[in-house]
Short mmCIF file of C-alpha atoms in Angstrom, two decimals:
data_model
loop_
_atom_site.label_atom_id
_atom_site.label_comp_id
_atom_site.label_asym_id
_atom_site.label_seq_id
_atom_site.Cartn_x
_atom_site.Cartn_y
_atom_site.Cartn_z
CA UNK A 1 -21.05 -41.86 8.11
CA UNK A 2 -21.31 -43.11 11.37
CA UNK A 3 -17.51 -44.10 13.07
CA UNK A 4 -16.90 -47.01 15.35
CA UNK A 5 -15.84 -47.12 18.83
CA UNK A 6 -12.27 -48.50 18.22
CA UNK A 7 -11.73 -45.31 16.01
CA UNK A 8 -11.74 -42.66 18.35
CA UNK A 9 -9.29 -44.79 20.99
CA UNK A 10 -6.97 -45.02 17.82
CA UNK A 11 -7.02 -41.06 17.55
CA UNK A 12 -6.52 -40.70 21.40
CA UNK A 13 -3.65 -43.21 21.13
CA UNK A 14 -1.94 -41.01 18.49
CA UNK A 15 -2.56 -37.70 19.71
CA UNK A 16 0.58 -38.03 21.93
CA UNK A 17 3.04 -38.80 18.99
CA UNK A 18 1.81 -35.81 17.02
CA UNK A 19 1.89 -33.26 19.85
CA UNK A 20 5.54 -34.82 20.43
CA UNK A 21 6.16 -34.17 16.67
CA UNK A 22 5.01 -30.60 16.62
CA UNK A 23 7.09 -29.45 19.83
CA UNK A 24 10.12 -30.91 17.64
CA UNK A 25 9.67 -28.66 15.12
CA UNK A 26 8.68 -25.88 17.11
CA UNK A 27 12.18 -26.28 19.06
CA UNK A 28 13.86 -26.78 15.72
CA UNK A 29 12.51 -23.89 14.79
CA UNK A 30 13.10 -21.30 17.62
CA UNK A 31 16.65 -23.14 17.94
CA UNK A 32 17.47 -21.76 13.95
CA UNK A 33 15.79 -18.78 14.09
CA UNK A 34 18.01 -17.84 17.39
CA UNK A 35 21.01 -19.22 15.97
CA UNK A 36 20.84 -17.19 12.50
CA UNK A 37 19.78 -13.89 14.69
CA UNK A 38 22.61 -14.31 16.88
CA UNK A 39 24.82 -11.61 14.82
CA UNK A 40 21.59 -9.31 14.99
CA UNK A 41 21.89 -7.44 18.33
CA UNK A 42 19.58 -4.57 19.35
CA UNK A 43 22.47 -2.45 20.39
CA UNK A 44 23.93 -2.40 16.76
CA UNK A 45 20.72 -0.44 16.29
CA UNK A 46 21.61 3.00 17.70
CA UNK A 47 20.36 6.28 16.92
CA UNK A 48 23.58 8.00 16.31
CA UNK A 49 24.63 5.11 13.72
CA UNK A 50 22.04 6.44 11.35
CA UNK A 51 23.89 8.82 8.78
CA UNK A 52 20.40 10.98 8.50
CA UNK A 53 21.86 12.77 5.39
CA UNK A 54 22.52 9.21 3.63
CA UNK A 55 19.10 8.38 5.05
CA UNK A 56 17.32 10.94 3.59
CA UNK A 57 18.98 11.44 -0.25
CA UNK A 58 17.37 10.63 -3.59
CA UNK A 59 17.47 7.04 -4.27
CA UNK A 60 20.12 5.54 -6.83
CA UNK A 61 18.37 5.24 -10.53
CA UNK A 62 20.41 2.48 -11.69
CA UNK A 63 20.50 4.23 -15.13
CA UNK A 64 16.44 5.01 -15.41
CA UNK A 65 15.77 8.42 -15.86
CA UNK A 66 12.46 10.10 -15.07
CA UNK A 67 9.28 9.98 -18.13
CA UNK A 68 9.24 13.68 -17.86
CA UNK A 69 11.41 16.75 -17.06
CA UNK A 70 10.03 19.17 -14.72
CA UNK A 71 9.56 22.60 -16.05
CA UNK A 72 9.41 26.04 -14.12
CA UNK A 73 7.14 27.55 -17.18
CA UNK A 74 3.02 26.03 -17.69
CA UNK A 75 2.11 28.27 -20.49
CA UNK A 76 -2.22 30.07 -19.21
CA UNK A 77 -4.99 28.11 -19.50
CA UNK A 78 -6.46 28.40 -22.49
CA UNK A 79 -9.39 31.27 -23.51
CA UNK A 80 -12.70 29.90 -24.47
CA UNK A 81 -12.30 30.21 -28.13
CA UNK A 82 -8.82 27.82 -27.98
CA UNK A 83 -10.30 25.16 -25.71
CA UNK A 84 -11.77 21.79 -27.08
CA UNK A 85 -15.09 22.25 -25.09
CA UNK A 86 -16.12 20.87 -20.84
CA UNK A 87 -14.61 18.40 -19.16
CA UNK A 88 -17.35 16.85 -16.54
CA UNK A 89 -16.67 14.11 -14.33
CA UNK A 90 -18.44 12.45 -11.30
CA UNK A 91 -16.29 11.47 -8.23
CA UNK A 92 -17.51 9.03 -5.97
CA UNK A 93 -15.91 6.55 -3.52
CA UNK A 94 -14.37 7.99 0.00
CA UNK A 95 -12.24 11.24 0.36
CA UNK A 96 -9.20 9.19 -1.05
CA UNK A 97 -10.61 8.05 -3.61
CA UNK A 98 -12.36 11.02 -4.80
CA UNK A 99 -9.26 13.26 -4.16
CA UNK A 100 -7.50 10.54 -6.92
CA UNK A 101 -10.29 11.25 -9.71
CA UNK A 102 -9.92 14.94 -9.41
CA UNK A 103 -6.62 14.61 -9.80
CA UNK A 104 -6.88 12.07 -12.33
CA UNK A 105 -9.79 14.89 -14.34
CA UNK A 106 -7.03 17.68 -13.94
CA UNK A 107 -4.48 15.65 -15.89
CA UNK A 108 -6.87 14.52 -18.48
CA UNK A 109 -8.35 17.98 -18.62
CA UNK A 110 -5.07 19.96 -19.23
CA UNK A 111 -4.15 16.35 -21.72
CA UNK A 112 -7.40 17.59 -24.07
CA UNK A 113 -7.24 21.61 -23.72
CA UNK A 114 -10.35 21.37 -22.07
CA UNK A 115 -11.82 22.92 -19.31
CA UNK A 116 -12.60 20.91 -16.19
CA UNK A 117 -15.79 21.78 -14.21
CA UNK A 118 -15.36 20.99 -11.09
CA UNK A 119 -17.27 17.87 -9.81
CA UNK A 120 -19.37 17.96 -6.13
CA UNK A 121 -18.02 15.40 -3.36
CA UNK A 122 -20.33 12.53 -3.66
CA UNK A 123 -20.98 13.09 0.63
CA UNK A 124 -23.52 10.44 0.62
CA UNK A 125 -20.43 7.38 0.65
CA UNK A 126 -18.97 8.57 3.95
CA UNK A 127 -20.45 11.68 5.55
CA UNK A 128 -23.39 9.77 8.11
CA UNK A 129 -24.42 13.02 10.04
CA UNK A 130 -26.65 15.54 9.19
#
């Protein structure tokens, strides 16, 4: 669709009143933003106000306890006659990835009192050199 003349001196003729518009807001803006951060100075962030032991405790539970209790005692592996049979699985994906489903296999593994054979890194998704 092909626009007339007349148009475009229309658009040029309003291009002032919208760039006027959006330097409004943007001073609004800054002028709020500076006004609410006034309280926020850098030097109320000092090194020596951070209480490193508060910093660094266990979080607050709010009431939740953890799904499991850790124990100090994992009873052996089991011999082959007590085991339900292999566990196989294929990892592939990057490092991270394939780090998860071994860790993921040992779970499920120890889960079915099986035991896990352990999987080859698929090298082929990230290892490019010879």
């Amino acid at each position: 669709m092909r626009r007339g003349p007349g148009e475009a001196s229309l658009r040029r003729r309003r291009a002032p009143a919208r760039l006027l518009v959006a330097v409004a807001a943007f001073v609004t803006c800054t002028i709020w933003l500076w006004s609410s951060s006034a309280d926020l100075t850098l030097a109320s962030y000092k090194a020596q106000d951070v209480d490193v032991n508060k910093l660094w405790r266990t979080a607050n539970s709010n009431g939740w306890r953890a799904s499991s209790a850790p124990r100090s005692y994992w009873p052996p592996p089991p011999t082959e006659s007590e085991t339900n049979g292999y566990l196989r699985v294929r990892c592939n994906g990057g490092l991270n990835q394939q780090r998860t489903a071994i860790c993921n296999a040992v779970v499920a593994a120890r889960i079915m009192n099986a035991t896990l054979v352990l999987p080859e890194l698929d090298a082929n998704s990230f290892w490019r050199d010879e």
